[in-house]
PDB file of N, CA and C in Angstrom:
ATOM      1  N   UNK A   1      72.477  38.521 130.229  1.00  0.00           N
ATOM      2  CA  UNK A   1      72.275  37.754 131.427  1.00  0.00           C
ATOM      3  C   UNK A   1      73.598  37.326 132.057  1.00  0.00           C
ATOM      4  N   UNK A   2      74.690  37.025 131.077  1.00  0.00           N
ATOM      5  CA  UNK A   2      76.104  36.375 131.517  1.00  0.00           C
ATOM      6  C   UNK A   2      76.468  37.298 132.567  1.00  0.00           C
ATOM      7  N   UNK A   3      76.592  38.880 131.917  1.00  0.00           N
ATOM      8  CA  UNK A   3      76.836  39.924 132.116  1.00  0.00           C
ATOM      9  C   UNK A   3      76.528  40.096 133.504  1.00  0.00           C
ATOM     10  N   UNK A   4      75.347  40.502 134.129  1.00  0.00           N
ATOM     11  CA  UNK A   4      74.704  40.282 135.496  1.00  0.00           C
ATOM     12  C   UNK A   4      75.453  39.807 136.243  1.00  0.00           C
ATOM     13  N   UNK A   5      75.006  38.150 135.940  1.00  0.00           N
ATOM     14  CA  UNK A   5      75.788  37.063 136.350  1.00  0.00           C
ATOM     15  C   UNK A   5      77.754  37.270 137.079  1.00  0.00           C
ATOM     16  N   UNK A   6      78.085  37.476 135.909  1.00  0.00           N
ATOM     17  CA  UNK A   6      79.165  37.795 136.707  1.00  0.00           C
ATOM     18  C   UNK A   6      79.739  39.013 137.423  1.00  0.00           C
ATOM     19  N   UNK A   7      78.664  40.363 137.165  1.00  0.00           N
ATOM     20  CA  UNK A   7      78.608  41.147 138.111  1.00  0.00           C
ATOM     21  C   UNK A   7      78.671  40.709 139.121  1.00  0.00           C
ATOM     22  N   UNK A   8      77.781  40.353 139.701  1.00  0.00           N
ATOM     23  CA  UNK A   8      76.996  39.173 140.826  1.00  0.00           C
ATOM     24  C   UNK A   8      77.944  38.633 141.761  1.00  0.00           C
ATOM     25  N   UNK A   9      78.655  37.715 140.812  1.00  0.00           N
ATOM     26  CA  UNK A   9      79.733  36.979 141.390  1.00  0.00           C
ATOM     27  C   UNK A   9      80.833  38.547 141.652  1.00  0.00           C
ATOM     28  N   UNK A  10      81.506  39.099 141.107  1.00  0.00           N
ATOM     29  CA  UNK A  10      82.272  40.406 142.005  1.00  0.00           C
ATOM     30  C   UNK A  10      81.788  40.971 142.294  1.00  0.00           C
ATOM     31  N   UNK A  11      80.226  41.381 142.659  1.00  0.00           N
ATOM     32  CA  UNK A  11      79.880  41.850 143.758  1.00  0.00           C
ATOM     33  C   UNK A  11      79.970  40.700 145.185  1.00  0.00           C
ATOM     34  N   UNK A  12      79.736  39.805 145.001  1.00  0.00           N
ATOM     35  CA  UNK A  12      79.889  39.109 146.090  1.00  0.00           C
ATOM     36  C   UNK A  12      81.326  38.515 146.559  1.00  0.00           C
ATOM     37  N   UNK A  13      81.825  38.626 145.600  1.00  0.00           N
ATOM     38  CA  UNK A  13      83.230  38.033 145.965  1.00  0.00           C
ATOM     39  C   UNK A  13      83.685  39.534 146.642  1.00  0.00           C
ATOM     40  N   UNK A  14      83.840  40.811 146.112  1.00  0.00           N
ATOM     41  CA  UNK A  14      84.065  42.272 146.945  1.00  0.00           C
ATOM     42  C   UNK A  14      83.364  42.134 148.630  1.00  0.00           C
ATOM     43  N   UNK A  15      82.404  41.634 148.954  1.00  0.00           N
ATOM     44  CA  UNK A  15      82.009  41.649 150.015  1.00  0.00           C
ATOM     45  C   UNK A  15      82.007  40.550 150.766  1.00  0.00           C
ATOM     46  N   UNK A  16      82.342  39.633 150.216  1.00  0.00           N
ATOM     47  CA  UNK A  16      83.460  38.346 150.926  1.00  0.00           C
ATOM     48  C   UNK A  16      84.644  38.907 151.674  1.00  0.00           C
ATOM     49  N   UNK A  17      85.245  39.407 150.287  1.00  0.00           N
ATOM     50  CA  UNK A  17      86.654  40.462 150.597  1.00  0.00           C
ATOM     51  C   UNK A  17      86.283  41.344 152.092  1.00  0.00           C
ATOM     52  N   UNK A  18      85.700  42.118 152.053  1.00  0.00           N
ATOM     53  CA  UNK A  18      85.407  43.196 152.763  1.00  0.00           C
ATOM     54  C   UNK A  18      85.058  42.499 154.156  1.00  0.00           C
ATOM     55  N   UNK A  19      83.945  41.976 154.131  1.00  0.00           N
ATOM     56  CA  UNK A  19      83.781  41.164 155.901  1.00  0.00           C
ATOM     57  C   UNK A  19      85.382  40.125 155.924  1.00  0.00           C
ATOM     58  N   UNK A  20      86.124  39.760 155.340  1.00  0.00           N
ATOM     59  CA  UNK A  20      87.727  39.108 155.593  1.00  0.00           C
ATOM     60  C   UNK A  20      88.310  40.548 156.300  1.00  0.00           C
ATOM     61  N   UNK A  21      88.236  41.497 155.422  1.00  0.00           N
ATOM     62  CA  UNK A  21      89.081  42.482 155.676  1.00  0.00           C
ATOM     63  C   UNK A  21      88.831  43.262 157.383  1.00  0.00           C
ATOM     64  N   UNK A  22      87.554  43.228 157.402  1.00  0.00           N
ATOM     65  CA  UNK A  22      86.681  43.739 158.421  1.00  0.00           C
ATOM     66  C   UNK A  22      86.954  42.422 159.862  1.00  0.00           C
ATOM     67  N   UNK A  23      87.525  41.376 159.550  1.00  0.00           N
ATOM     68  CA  UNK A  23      87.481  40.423 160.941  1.00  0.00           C
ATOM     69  C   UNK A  23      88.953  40.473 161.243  1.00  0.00           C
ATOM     70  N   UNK A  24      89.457  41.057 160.416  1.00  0.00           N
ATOM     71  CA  UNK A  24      91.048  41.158 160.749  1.00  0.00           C
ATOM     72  C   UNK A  24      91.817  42.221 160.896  1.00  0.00           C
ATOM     73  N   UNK A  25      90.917  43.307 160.800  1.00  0.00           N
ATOM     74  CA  UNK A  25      91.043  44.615 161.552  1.00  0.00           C
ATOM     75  C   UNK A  25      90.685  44.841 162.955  1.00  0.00           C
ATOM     76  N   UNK A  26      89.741  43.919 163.232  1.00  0.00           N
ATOM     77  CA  UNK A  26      89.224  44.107 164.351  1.00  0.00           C
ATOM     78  C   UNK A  26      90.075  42.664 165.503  1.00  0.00           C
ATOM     79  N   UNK A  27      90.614  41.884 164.713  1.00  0.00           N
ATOM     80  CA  UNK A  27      91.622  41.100 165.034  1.00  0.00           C
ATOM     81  C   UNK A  27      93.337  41.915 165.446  1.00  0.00           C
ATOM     82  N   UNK A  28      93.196  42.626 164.844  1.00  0.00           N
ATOM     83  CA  UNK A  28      94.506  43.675 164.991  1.00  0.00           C
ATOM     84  C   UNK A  28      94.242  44.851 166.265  1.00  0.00           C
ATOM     85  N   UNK A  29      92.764  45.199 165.521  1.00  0.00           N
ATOM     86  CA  UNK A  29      92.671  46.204 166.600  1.00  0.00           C
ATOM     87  C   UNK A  29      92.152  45.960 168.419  1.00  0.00           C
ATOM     88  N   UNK A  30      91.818  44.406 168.686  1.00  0.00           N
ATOM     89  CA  UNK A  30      91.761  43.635 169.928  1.00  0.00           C
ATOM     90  C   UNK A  30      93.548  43.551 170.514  1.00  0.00           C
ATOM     91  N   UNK A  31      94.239  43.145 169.463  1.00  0.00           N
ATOM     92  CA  UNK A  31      95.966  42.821 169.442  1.00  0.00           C
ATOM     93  C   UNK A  31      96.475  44.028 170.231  1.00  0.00           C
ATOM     94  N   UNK A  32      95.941  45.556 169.664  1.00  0.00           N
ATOM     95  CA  UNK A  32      97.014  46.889 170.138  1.00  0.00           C
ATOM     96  C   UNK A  32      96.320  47.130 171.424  1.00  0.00           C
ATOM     97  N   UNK A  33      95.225  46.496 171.508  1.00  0.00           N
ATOM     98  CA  UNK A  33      94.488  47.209 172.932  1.00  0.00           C
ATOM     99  C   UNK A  33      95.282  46.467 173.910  1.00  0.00           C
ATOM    100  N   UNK A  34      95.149  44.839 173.492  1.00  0.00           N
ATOM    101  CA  UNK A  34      96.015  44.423 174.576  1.00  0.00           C
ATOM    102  C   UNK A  34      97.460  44.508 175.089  1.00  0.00           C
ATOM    103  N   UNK A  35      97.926  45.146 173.665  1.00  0.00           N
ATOM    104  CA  UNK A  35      99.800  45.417 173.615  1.00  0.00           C
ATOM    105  C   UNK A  35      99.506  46.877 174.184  1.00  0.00           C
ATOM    106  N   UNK A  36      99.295  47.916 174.616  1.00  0.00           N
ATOM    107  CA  UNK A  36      98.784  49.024 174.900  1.00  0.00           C
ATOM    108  C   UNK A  36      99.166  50.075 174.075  1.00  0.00           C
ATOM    109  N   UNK A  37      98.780  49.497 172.726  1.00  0.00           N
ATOM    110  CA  UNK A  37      99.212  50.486 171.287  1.00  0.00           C
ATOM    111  C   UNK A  37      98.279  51.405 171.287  1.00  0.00           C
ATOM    112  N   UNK A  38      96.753  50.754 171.401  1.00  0.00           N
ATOM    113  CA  UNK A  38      95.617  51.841 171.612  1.00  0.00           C
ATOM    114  C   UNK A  38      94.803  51.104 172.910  1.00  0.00           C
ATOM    115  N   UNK A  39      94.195  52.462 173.027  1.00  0.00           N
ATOM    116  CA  UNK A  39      92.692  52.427 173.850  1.00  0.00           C
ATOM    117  C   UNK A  39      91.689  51.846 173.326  1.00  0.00           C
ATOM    118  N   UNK A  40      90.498  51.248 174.157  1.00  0.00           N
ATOM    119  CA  UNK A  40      89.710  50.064 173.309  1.00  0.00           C
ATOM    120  C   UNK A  40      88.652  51.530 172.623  1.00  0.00           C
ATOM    121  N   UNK A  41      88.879  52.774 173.354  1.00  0.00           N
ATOM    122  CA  UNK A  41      88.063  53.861 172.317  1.00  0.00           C
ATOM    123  C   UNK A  41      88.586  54.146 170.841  1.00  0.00           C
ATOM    124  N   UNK A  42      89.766  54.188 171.114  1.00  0.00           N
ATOM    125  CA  UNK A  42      90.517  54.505 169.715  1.00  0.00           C
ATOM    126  C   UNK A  42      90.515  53.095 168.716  1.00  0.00           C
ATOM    127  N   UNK A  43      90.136  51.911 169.286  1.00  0.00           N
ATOM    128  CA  UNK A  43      90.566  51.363 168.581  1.00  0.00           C
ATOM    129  C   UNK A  43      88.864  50.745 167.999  1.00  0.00           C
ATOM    130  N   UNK A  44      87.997  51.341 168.772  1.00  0.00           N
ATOM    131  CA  UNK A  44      86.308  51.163 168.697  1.00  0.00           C
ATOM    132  C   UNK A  44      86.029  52.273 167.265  1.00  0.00           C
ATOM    133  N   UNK A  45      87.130  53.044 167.658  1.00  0.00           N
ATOM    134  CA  UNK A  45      86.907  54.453 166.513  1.00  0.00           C
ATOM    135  C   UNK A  45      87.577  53.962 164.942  1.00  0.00           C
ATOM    136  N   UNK A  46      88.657  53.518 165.232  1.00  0.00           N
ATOM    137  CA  UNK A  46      89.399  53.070 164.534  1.00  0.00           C
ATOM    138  C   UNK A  46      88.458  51.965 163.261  1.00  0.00           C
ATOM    139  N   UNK A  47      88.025  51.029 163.762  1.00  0.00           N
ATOM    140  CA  UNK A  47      86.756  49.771 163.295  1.00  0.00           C
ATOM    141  C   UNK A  47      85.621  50.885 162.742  1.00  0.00           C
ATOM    142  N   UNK A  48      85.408  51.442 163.574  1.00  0.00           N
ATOM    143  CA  UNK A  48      84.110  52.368 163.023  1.00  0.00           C
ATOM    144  C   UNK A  48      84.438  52.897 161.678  1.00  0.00           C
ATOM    145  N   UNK A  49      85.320  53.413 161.551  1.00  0.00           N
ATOM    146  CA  UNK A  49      85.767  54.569 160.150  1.00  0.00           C
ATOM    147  C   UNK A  49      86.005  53.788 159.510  1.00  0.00           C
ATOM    148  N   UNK A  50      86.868  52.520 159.621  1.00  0.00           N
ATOM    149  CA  UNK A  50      87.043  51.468 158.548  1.00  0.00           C
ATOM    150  C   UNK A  50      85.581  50.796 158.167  1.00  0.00           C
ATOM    151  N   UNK A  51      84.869  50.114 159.249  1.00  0.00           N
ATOM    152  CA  UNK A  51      83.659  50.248 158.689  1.00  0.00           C
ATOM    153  C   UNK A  51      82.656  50.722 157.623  1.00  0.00           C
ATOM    154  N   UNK A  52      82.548  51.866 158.242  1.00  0.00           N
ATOM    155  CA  UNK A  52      81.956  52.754 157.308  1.00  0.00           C
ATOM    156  C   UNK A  52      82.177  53.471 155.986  1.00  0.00           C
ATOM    157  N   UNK A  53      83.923  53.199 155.893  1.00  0.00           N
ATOM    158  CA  UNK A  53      84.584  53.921 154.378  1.00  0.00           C
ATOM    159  C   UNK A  53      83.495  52.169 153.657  1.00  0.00           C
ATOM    160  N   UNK A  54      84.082  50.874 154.466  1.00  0.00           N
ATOM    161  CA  UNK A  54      83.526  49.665 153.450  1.00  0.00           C
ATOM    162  C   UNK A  54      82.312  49.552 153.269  1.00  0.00           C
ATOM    163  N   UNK A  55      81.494  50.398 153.913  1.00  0.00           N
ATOM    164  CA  UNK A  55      80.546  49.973 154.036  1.00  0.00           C
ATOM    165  C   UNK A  55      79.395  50.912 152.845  1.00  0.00           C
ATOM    166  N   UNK A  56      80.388  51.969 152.644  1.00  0.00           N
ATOM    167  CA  UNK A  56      79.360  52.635 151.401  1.00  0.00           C
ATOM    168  C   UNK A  56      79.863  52.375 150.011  1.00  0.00           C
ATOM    169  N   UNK A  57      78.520  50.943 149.593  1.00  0.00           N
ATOM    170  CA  UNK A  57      78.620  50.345 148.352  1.00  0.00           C
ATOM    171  C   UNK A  57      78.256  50.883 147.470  1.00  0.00           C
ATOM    172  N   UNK A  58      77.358  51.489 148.178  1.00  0.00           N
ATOM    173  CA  UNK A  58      76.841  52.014 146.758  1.00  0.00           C
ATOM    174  C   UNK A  58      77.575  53.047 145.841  1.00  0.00           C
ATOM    175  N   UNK A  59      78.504  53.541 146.066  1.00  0.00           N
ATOM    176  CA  UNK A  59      79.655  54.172 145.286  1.00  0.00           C
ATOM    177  C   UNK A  59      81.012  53.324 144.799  1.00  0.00           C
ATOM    178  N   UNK A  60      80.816  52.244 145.857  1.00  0.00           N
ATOM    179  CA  UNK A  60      81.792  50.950 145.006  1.00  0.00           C
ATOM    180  C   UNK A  60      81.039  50.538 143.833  1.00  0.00           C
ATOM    181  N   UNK A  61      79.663  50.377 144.363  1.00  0.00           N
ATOM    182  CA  UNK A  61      79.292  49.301 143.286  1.00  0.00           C
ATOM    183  C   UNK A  61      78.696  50.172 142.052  1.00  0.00           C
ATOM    184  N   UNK A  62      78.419  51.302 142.040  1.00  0.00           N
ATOM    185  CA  UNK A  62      78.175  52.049 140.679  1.00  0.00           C
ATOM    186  C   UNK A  62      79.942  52.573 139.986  1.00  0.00           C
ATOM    187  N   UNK A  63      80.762  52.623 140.725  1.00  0.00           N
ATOM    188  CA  UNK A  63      82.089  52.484 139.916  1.00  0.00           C
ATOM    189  C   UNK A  63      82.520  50.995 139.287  1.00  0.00           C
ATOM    190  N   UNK A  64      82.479  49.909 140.143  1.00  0.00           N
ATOM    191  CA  UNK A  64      82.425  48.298 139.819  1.00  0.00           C
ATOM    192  C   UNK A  64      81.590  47.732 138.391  1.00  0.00           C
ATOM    193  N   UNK A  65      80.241  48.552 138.485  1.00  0.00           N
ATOM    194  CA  UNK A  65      79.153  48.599 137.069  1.00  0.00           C
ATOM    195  C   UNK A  65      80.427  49.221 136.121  1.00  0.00           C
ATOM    196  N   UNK A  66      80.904  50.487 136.091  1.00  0.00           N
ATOM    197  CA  UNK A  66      81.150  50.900 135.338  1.00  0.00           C
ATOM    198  C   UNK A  66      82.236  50.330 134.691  1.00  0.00           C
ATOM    199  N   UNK A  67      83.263  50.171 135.638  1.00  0.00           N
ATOM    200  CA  UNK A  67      84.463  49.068 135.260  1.00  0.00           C
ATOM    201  C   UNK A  67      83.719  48.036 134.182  1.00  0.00           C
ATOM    202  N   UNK A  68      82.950  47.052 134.663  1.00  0.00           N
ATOM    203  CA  UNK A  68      82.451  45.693 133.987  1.00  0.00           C
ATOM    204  C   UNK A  68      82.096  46.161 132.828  1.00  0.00           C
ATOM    205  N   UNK A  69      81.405  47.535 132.986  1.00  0.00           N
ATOM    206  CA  UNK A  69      80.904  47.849 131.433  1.00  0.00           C
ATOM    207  C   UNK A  69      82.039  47.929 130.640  1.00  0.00           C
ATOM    208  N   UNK A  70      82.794  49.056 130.920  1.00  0.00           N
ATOM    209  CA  UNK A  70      83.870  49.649 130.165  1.00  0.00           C
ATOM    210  C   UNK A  70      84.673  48.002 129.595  1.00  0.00           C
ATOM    211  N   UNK A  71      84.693  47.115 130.416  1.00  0.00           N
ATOM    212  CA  UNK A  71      86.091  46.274 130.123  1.00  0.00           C
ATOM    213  C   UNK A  71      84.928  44.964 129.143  1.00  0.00           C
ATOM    214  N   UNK A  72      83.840  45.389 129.012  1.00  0.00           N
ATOM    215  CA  UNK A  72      82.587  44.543 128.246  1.00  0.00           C
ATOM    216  C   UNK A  72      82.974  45.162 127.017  1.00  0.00           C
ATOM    217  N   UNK A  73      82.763  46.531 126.616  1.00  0.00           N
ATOM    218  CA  UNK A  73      82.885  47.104 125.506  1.00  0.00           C
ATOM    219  C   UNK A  73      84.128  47.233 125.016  1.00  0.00           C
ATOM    220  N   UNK A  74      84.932  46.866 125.613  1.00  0.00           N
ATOM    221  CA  UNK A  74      86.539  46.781 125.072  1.00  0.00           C
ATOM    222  C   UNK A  74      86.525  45.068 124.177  1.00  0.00           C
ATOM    223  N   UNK A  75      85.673  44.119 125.226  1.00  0.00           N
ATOM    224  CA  UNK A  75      85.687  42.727 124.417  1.00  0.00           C
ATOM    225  C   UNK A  75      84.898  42.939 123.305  1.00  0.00           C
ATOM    226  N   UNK A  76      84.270  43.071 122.811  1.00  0.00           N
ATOM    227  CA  UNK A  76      83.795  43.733 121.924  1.00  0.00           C
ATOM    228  C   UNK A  76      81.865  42.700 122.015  1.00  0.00           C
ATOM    229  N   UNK A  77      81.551  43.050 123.429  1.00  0.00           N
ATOM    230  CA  UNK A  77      80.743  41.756 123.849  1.00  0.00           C
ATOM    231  C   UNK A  77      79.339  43.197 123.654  1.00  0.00           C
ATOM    232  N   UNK A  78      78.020  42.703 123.670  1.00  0.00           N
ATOM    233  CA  UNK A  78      76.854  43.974 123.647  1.00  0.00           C
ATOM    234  C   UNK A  78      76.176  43.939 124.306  1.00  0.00           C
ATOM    235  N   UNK A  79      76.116  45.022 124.706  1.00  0.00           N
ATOM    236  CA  UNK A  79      75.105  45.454 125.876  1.00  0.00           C
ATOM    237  C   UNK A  79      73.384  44.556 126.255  1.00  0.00           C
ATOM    238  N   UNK A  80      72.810  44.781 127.237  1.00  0.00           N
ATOM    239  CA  UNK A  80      71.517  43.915 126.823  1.00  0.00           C
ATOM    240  C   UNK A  80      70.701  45.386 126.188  1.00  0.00           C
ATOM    241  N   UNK A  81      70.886  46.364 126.413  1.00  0.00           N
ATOM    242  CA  UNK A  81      70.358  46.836 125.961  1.00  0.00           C
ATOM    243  C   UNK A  81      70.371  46.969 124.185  1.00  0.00           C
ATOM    244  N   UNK A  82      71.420  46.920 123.486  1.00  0.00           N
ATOM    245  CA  UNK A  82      72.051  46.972 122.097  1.00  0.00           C
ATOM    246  C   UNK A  82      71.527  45.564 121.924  1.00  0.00           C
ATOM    247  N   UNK A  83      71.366  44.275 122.561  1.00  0.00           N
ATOM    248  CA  UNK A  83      70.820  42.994 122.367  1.00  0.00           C
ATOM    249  C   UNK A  83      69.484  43.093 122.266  1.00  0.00           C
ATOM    250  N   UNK A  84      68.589  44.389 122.874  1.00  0.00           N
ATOM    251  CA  UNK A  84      67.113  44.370 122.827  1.00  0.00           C
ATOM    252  C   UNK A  84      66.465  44.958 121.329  1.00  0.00           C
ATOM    253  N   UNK A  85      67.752  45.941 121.397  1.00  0.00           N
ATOM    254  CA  UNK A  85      67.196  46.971 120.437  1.00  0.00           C
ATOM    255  C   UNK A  85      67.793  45.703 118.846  1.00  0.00           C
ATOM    256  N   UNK A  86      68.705  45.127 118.582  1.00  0.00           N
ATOM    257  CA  UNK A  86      68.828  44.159 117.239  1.00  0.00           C
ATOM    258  C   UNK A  86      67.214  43.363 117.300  1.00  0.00           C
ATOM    259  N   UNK A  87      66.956  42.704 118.484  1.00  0.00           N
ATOM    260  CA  UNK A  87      65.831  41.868 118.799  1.00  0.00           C
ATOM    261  C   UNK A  87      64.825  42.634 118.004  1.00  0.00           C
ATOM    262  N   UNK A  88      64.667  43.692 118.171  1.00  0.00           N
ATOM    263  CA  UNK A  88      63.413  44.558 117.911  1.00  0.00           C
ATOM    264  C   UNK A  88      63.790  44.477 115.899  1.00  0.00           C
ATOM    265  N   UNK A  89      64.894  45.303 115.778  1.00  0.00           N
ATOM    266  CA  UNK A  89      64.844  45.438 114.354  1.00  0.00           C
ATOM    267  C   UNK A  89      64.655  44.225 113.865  1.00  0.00           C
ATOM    268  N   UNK A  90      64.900  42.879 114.371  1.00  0.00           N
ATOM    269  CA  UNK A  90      65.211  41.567 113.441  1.00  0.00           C
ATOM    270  C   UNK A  90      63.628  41.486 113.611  1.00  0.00           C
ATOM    271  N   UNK A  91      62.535  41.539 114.526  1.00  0.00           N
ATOM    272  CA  UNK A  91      61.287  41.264 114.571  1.00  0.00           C
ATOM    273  C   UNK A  91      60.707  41.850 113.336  1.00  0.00           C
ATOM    274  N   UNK A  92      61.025  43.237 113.387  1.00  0.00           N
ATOM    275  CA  UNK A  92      60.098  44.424 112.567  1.00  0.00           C
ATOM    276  C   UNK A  92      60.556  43.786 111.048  1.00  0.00           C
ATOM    277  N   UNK A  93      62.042  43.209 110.493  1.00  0.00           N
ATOM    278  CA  UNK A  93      62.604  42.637 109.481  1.00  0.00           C
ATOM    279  C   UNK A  93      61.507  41.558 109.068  1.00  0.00           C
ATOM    280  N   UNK A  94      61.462  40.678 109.968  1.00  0.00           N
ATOM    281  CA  UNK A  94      60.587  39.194 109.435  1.00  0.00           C
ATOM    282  C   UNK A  94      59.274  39.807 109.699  1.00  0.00           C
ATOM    283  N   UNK A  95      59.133  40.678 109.870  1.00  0.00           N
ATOM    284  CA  UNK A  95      57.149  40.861 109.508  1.00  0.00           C
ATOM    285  C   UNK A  95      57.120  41.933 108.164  1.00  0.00           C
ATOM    286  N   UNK A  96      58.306  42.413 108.036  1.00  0.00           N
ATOM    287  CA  UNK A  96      58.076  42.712 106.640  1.00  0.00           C
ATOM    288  C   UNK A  96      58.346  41.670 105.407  1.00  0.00           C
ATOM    289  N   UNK A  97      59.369  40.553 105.837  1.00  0.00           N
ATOM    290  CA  UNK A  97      59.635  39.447 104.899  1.00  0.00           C
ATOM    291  C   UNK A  97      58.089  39.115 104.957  1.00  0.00           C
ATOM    292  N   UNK A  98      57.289  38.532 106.126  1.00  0.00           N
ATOM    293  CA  UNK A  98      56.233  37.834 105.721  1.00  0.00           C
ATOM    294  C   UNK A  98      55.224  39.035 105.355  1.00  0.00           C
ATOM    295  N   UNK A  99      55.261  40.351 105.231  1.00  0.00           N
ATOM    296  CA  UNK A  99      54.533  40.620 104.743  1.00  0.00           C
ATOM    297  C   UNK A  99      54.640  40.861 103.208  1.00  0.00           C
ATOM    298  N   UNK A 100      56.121  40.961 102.715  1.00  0.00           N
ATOM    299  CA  UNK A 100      55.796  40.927 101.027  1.00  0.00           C
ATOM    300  C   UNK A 100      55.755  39.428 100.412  1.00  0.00           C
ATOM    301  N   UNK A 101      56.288  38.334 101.367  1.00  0.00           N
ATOM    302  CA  UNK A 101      55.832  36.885 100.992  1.00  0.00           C
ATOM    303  C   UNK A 101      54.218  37.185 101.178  1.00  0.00           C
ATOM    304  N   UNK A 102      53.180  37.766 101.361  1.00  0.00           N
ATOM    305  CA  UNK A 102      52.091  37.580 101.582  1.00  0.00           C
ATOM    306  C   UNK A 102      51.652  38.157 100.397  1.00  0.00           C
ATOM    307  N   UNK A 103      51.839  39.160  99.817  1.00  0.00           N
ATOM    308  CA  UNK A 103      51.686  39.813  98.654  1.00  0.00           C
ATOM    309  C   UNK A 103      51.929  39.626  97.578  1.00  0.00           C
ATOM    310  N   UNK A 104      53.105  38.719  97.580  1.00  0.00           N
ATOM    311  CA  UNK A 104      53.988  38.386  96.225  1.00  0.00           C
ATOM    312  C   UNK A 104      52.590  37.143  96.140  1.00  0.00           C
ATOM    313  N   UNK A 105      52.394  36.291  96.992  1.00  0.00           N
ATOM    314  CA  UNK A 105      51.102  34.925  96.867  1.00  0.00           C
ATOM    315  C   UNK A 105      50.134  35.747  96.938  1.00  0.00           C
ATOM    316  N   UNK A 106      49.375  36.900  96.994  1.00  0.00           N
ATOM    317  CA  UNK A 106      47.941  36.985  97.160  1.00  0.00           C
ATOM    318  C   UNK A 106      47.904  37.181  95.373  1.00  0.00           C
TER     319      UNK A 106
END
């Protein structure tokens, strides 16, 4: 759950980042139109492509997963999945304790 959790938080802090990054490009790129560095097309084009490189997460954010994982398994912290699967063996463990405590008393 921690895990998530602070996914969560750098996913949202990345797209904090990104709309900052995104109001000050377009802060720059208002700046050259009026200095006559660019045309308000080039500089409409310009926002667009930056846009759109930020704007496809979903290849940030399945590399970002992978990072968190990789730098999880380096702490030597476990997966939820490796947390489900102990859950399971420790269950199947205490129903065999109570089942030879049941036998050893019958």
């Amino acid at each position: 759950m921690e895990q998530d959790n602070l996914l969560r938080q750098l996913l949202l802090l990345g797209i904090g980042t990104t709309a900052l990054v995104v109001d000050k490009v377009r802060e720059v790129g208002d700046e050259w139109v009026q200095n006559g560095r660019l045309r308000p097309e080039q500089a409409t084009a310009l926002i667009n492509d930056l846009v759109g490189r930020l704007g496809q997460t979903g290849a940030w954010e399945v590399q970002a997963r992978r990072q968190m994982r990789d730098i999880l398994r380096e702490l030597g912290l476990a997966s939820q999945t490796e947390v489900d699967e102990l859950r399971g063996r420790i269950d199947r463990l205490e129903r065999q304790v109570r089942d030879l405590e049941n036998r050893l008393w019958s």
